[in-house]
Short mmCIF file of N, CA and C in Angstrom, two decimals:
data_model
loop_
_atom_site.label_atom_id
_atom_site.label_comp_id
_atom_site.label_asym_id
_atom_site.label_seq_id
_atom_site.Cartn_x
_atom_site.Cartn_y
_atom_site.Cartn_z
N UNK R 1 5.30 -2.12 -18.99
CA UNK R 1 4.96 -1.37 -19.71
C UNK R 1 5.20 0.36 -20.03
N UNK R 2 4.96 0.48 -20.69
CA UNK R 2 4.79 2.24 -21.22
C UNK R 2 4.49 2.75 -19.98
N UNK R 3 4.80 3.76 -19.77
CA UNK R 3 4.13 4.97 -19.24
C UNK R 3 3.28 5.80 -19.18
N UNK R 4 2.78 5.94 -20.57
CA UNK R 4 1.44 6.86 -20.70
C UNK R 4 0.40 5.66 -20.56
N UNK R 5 1.07 4.68 -21.09
CA UNK R 5 -0.58 3.53 -20.59
C UNK R 5 -0.25 3.25 -19.55
N UNK R 6 0.28 3.50 -18.06
CA UNK R 6 0.54 3.48 -16.78
C UNK R 6 0.04 4.40 -16.03
N UNK R 7 0.18 5.37 -16.64
CA UNK R 7 -1.02 6.45 -16.73
C UNK R 7 -2.21 6.68 -16.83
N UNK R 8 -2.13 6.63 -18.23
CA UNK R 8 -3.97 6.47 -18.45
C UNK R 8 -4.71 4.96 -18.07
N UNK R 9 -4.01 4.10 -17.68
CA UNK R 9 -5.24 3.30 -16.51
C UNK R 9 -4.99 3.25 -15.53
N UNK R 10 -3.72 4.32 -14.57
CA UNK R 10 -3.96 5.36 -12.99
C UNK R 10 -4.99 6.12 -13.22
N UNK R 11 -5.48 6.80 -14.31
CA UNK R 11 -6.57 7.48 -14.46
C UNK R 11 -7.66 7.21 -14.16
N UNK R 12 -7.98 6.16 -15.90
CA UNK R 12 -9.14 5.54 -15.08
C UNK R 12 -9.61 3.94 -13.89
N UNK R 13 -8.28 3.98 -13.41
CA UNK R 13 -8.85 3.09 -12.23
C UNK R 13 -10.11 3.66 -11.08
N UNK R 14 -10.01 4.85 -11.17
CA UNK R 14 -11.19 5.42 -10.15
C UNK R 14 -12.54 4.96 -11.03
N UNK R 15 -12.10 5.66 -12.16
CA UNK R 15 -13.76 6.55 -12.65
C UNK R 15 -13.84 6.33 -14.01
N UNK R 16 -14.59 6.19 -14.36
CA UNK R 16 -14.70 6.31 -16.34
C UNK R 16 -14.52 7.90 -16.62
N UNK R 17 -13.60 8.65 -17.88
CA UNK R 17 -13.51 9.29 -17.81
C UNK R 17 -13.32 9.46 -19.21
N UNK R 18 -13.93 10.21 -20.15
CA UNK R 18 -13.65 10.76 -21.77
C UNK R 18 -12.24 11.38 -22.01
N UNK R 19 -12.16 11.82 -23.36
CA UNK R 19 -11.00 10.92 -23.43
C UNK R 19 -9.97 12.79 -22.75
N UNK R 20 -10.61 14.02 -22.89
CA UNK R 20 -10.43 15.21 -22.69
C UNK R 20 -9.87 15.17 -20.76
N UNK R 21 -11.21 14.02 -20.68
CA UNK R 21 -10.80 14.11 -19.18
C UNK R 21 -9.96 12.91 -18.11
N UNK R 22 -9.20 12.51 -19.50
CA UNK R 22 -7.55 11.63 -19.29
C UNK R 22 -6.42 12.20 -19.36
N UNK R 23 -6.76 12.87 -20.85
CA UNK R 23 -5.23 13.62 -20.75
C UNK R 23 -5.76 14.47 -19.52
N UNK R 24 -6.04 14.91 -19.09
CA UNK R 24 -6.04 16.44 -18.36
C UNK R 24 -5.93 14.81 -16.23
N UNK R 25 -5.85 14.35 -15.75
CA UNK R 25 -6.09 13.82 -15.12
C UNK R 25 -4.57 13.11 -14.92
N UNK R 26 -4.07 12.75 -16.89
CA UNK R 26 -2.58 12.32 -16.65
C UNK R 26 -1.71 12.98 -16.41
N UNK R 27 -2.06 14.05 -16.99
CA UNK R 27 -0.65 15.42 -17.02
C UNK R 27 -0.76 15.87 -15.55
N UNK R 28 -1.93 15.31 -14.72
CA UNK R 28 -1.90 15.74 -13.28
C UNK R 28 -1.35 14.44 -12.26
N UNK R 29 -1.59 13.69 -12.66
CA UNK R 29 -0.69 12.67 -11.68
C UNK R 29 0.79 12.29 -12.29
N UNK R 30 1.07 12.86 -13.65
CA UNK R 30 2.63 12.86 -13.87
C UNK R 30 3.41 13.90 -13.29
N UNK R 31 2.16 14.99 -12.37
CA UNK R 31 2.98 16.52 -12.32
C UNK R 31 3.68 16.80 -13.59
N UNK R 32 3.03 16.64 -14.05
CA UNK R 32 3.04 17.75 -15.56
C UNK R 32 4.23 16.82 -16.32
N UNK R 33 4.58 16.13 -16.17
CA UNK R 33 6.03 15.29 -17.31
C UNK R 33 5.29 14.83 -17.93
N UNK R 34 3.99 14.07 -18.46
CA UNK R 34 3.44 13.43 -19.21
C UNK R 34 1.93 14.50 -19.82
N UNK R 35 1.95 15.15 -20.88
CA UNK R 35 1.48 16.14 -21.78
C UNK R 35 0.87 14.78 -23.13
N UNK R 36 0.40 14.29 -22.35
CA UNK R 36 -1.03 13.44 -24.03
C UNK R 36 -1.41 14.27 -25.32
N UNK R 37 -1.36 14.27 -25.79
CA UNK R 37 -1.76 15.08 -27.48
C UNK R 37 -3.19 14.15 -27.88
N UNK R 38 -4.64 14.29 -28.60
CA UNK R 38 -5.44 14.03 -28.75
C UNK R 38 -5.28 12.80 -29.58
N UNK R 39 -4.61 13.20 -30.63
CA UNK R 39 -4.26 11.56 -31.63
C UNK R 39 -3.43 10.45 -30.77
N UNK R 40 -2.25 10.87 -29.41
CA UNK R 40 -2.02 9.72 -29.40
C UNK R 40 -2.13 9.11 -27.67
N UNK R 41 -3.50 9.84 -27.81
CA UNK R 41 -4.29 9.15 -26.75
C UNK R 41 -4.98 8.42 -26.66
N UNK R 42 -5.59 9.41 -28.43
CA UNK R 42 -6.52 8.21 -28.96
C UNK R 42 -6.18 6.60 -29.46
N UNK R 43 -5.29 6.72 -29.77
CA UNK R 43 -4.67 5.44 -30.61
C UNK R 43 -4.26 4.47 -28.92
N UNK R 44 -3.86 5.14 -28.45
CA UNK R 44 -3.90 4.13 -27.03
C UNK R 44 -5.14 4.16 -26.73
N UNK R 45 -5.91 4.72 -26.44
CA UNK R 45 -7.32 4.19 -25.69
C UNK R 45 -7.93 3.13 -26.71
N UNK R 46 -8.18 3.22 -27.62
CA UNK R 46 -7.82 2.05 -28.86
C UNK R 46 -7.68 0.70 -29.22
N UNK R 47 -5.85 0.55 -28.58
CA UNK R 47 -5.07 0.05 -28.70
C UNK R 47 -5.50 -0.84 -27.03
N UNK R 48 -5.90 -0.60 -26.21
CA UNK R 48 -6.11 -0.92 -24.71
C UNK R 48 -7.35 -0.91 -25.09
N UNK R 49 -8.41 -0.55 -25.63
CA UNK R 49 -10.07 -1.26 -25.80
C UNK R 49 -9.55 -2.69 -26.49
N UNK R 50 -9.32 -2.58 -27.57
CA UNK R 50 -8.95 -3.82 -28.74
C UNK R 50 -7.76 -5.29 -27.36
N UNK R 51 -6.81 -4.67 -26.62
CA UNK R 51 -6.50 -5.77 -25.66
C UNK R 51 -7.32 -6.03 -24.40
N UNK R 52 -8.49 -5.38 -24.38
CA UNK R 52 -9.23 -5.63 -23.32
C UNK R 52 -9.18 -5.27 -21.89
N UNK R 53 -8.52 -4.11 -21.83
CA UNK R 53 -7.91 -3.03 -20.28
C UNK R 53 -9.06 -2.33 -20.30
N UNK R 54 -9.36 -1.98 -21.55
CA UNK R 54 -10.61 -0.58 -21.17
C UNK R 54 -11.63 -1.57 -21.89
N UNK R 55 -12.63 -0.56 -21.51
CA UNK R 55 -14.63 -0.97 -22.61
C UNK R 55 -14.32 0.33 -22.50
N UNK R 56 -15.84 0.61 -23.25
CA UNK R 56 -15.95 1.96 -23.99
C UNK R 56 -17.40 1.55 -22.46
N UNK R 57 -18.12 2.67 -21.96
CA UNK R 57 -18.89 2.52 -20.67
C UNK R 57 -19.92 3.25 -20.93
N UNK R 58 -19.63 4.41 -21.90
CA UNK R 58 -21.04 5.44 -21.98
C UNK R 58 -20.47 5.92 -23.64
N UNK R 59 -21.98 6.29 -24.01
CA UNK R 59 -21.28 7.90 -24.77
C UNK R 59 -22.41 8.98 -24.48
N UNK R 60 -22.06 10.23 -25.03
CA UNK R 60 -23.20 11.03 -24.28
C UNK R 60 -22.56 12.08 -25.66
N UNK R 61 -23.56 13.55 -26.28
CA UNK R 61 -23.41 14.10 -26.86
C UNK R 61 -23.62 15.59 -26.39
N UNK R 62 -22.18 16.12 -26.72
CA UNK R 62 -22.92 17.37 -25.55
C UNK R 62 -21.74 18.22 -26.72
N UNK R 63 -22.68 19.39 -26.52
CA UNK R 63 -23.09 20.51 -28.23
C UNK R 63 -22.20 19.74 -29.53
N UNK R 64 -23.01 18.57 -29.66
CA UNK R 64 -23.37 17.58 -31.34
C UNK R 64 -21.99 17.48 -31.98
N UNK R 65 -21.02 16.84 -29.90
CA UNK R 65 -20.01 16.01 -30.55
C UNK R 65 -20.19 14.78 -29.60
N UNK R 66 -19.80 13.69 -29.74
CA UNK R 66 -19.87 12.68 -29.24
C UNK R 66 -18.73 12.08 -28.04
N UNK R 67 -19.15 12.36 -27.12
CA UNK R 67 -17.97 12.43 -26.68
C UNK R 67 -18.44 10.57 -25.07
N UNK R 68 -17.40 9.91 -25.92
CA UNK R 68 -17.25 8.60 -25.12
C UNK R 68 -16.69 8.28 -23.98
N UNK R 69 -16.79 7.81 -23.15
CA UNK R 69 -15.96 7.37 -21.61
C UNK R 69 -15.06 5.90 -21.45
N UNK R 70 -14.39 5.99 -21.57
CA UNK R 70 -14.07 4.94 -20.73
C UNK R 70 -13.65 4.14 -19.29
N UNK R 71 -13.95 2.78 -19.09
CA UNK R 71 -13.29 2.48 -17.67
C UNK R 71 -12.63 1.17 -18.04
N UNK R 72 -11.88 0.89 -17.07
CA UNK R 72 -11.41 -0.04 -17.08
C UNK R 72 -11.78 -1.53 -16.73
N UNK R 73 -11.33 -2.28 -16.96
CA UNK R 73 -11.41 -3.69 -17.35
C UNK R 73 -11.15 -4.34 -16.14
N UNK R 74 -11.44 -5.08 -15.81
CA UNK R 74 -10.95 -6.27 -14.30
C UNK R 74 -9.29 -7.00 -14.96
N UNK R 75 -9.49 -7.01 -16.66
CA UNK R 75 -7.86 -7.04 -17.04
C UNK R 75 -7.21 -6.05 -16.43
N UNK R 76 -7.72 -5.07 -16.48
CA UNK R 76 -7.25 -3.93 -17.05
C UNK R 76 -6.35 -3.49 -15.14
N UNK R 77 -7.27 -3.78 -14.33
CA UNK R 77 -6.83 -3.42 -13.04
C UNK R 77 -5.56 -4.04 -12.49
N UNK R 78 -5.61 -5.66 -13.06
CA UNK R 78 -4.92 -6.63 -12.89
C UNK R 78 -3.66 -6.21 -13.45
N UNK R 79 -3.92 -6.30 -15.27
CA UNK R 79 -2.42 -5.19 -15.19
C UNK R 79 -1.55 -4.45 -14.32
N UNK R 80 -2.70 -3.31 -14.07
CA UNK R 80 -1.69 -2.41 -13.55
C UNK R 80 -1.33 -2.17 -11.94
N UNK R 81 -2.39 -3.10 -11.85
CA UNK R 81 -1.85 -3.89 -10.40
C UNK R 81 -0.85 -4.41 -10.13
N UNK R 82 -0.74 -5.00 -11.56
CA UNK R 82 0.80 -6.11 -11.66
C UNK R 82 2.37 -4.86 -12.25
N UNK R 83 1.40 -3.90 -12.61
CA UNK R 83 2.86 -3.20 -12.93
C UNK R 83 3.52 -2.10 -11.47
N UNK R 84 2.28 -2.19 -10.84
CA UNK R 84 2.32 -0.58 -10.00
C UNK R 84 3.37 -2.32 -8.71
N UNK R 85 3.01 -3.63 -8.26
CA UNK R 85 4.30 -4.82 -7.85
C UNK R 85 5.47 -4.44 -8.54
N UNK R 86 5.57 -4.73 -9.82
CA UNK R 86 7.01 -4.37 -10.55
C UNK R 86 7.61 -3.46 -10.53
N UNK R 87 7.28 -2.25 -10.19
CA UNK R 87 7.28 -1.01 -10.54
C UNK R 87 8.22 -1.28 -8.75
N UNK R 88 7.70 -1.34 -7.65
CA UNK R 88 7.70 -1.09 -5.95
C UNK R 88 8.79 -2.51 -5.92
N UNK R 89 9.08 -3.78 -6.49
CA UNK R 89 9.95 -4.36 -6.38
C UNK R 89 10.94 -3.55 -7.42
N UNK R 90 11.40 -3.41 -8.35
CA UNK R 90 12.55 -2.78 -9.31
C UNK R 90 12.88 -1.65 -7.62
N UNK R 91 12.06 -0.17 -7.20
CA UNK R 91 12.18 0.59 -6.35
C UNK R 91 12.82 0.12 -5.26
N UNK R 92 12.14 -1.11 -4.62
CA UNK R 92 13.04 -1.78 -3.21
C UNK R 92 14.36 -1.89 -3.57
N UNK R 93 14.33 -3.22 -4.74
CA UNK R 93 15.61 -3.44 -5.14
C UNK R 93 16.93 -2.14 -5.29
N UNK R 94 16.27 -1.36 -6.29
CA UNK R 94 17.57 -0.28 -6.22
C UNK R 94 17.11 0.63 -4.89
N UNK R 95 16.53 1.12 -3.76
CA UNK R 95 17.21 1.34 -3.04
C UNK R 95 18.13 0.52 -2.03
N UNK R 96 18.10 -0.96 -2.12
CA UNK R 96 18.94 -1.87 -1.54
C UNK R 96 20.00 -1.15 -1.66
N UNK R 97 20.24 -1.25 -2.86
CA UNK R 97 21.77 -1.45 -3.54
C UNK R 97 21.99 -0.01 -2.93
N UNK R 98 21.66 1.48 -3.24
CA UNK R 98 22.30 2.34 -2.56
C UNK R 98 22.84 2.57 -1.25
N UNK R 99 21.64 1.48 -0.85
CA UNK R 99 21.86 1.45 0.93
C UNK R 99 22.99 0.77 0.63
N UNK R 100 23.12 0.16 0.18
CA UNK R 100 24.79 -0.74 0.63
C UNK R 100 25.67 -0.32 0.24
N UNK R 101 25.56 0.61 -0.79
CA UNK R 101 26.34 1.88 -1.20
C UNK R 101 26.93 2.32 -0.29
N UNK R 102 25.98 2.98 0.04
CA UNK R 102 26.11 3.58 1.28
C UNK R 102 27.04 3.32 2.37
N UNK R 103 27.04 2.23 2.91
CA UNK R 103 27.02 1.66 4.20
C UNK R 103 28.46 1.43 3.12
N UNK R 104 29.08 1.08 3.01
CA UNK R 104 30.77 0.20 2.13
C UNK R 104 31.12 1.78 1.81
N UNK R 105 30.63 2.82 1.41
CA UNK R 105 31.24 4.36 1.57
C UNK R 105 31.36 5.05 1.44
N UNK R 106 29.88 5.73 2.56
CA UNK R 106 29.80 6.42 3.48
C UNK R 106 28.77 7.55 2.42
N UNK R 107 28.30 8.25 3.01
CA UNK R 107 27.39 10.04 2.18
C UNK R 107 28.50 10.30 1.52
N UNK R 108 27.74 10.06 -0.12
CA UNK R 108 28.43 10.01 -1.50
C UNK R 108 27.74 12.76 -1.39
N UNK R 109 28.17 13.20 -0.78
CA UNK R 109 27.13 14.59 -0.83
C UNK R 109 28.45 15.81 -0.48
#
């Protein structure tokens, strides 16, 4: 799973959000490392909706513009959970290797 996709799904894990809300949440969750542009976000939202990971929760008109809210589906939650498990396993493996290096060679600073 690409990092922007991970953060989009994570942003929608707690509650439905509209596009700008997703952009703000992703920036916040990533500590400012990822700043999605509107075109990139909406292409991703369309793709994730087609894949069944998101659905449109509702639409509302605000200042004459349609605001669409997206929410995570059960499949989206499962995919996010699987990615979290994969990332944990990778981090544990890397941490174990780093411990082995430190044991073999001592601190390297």
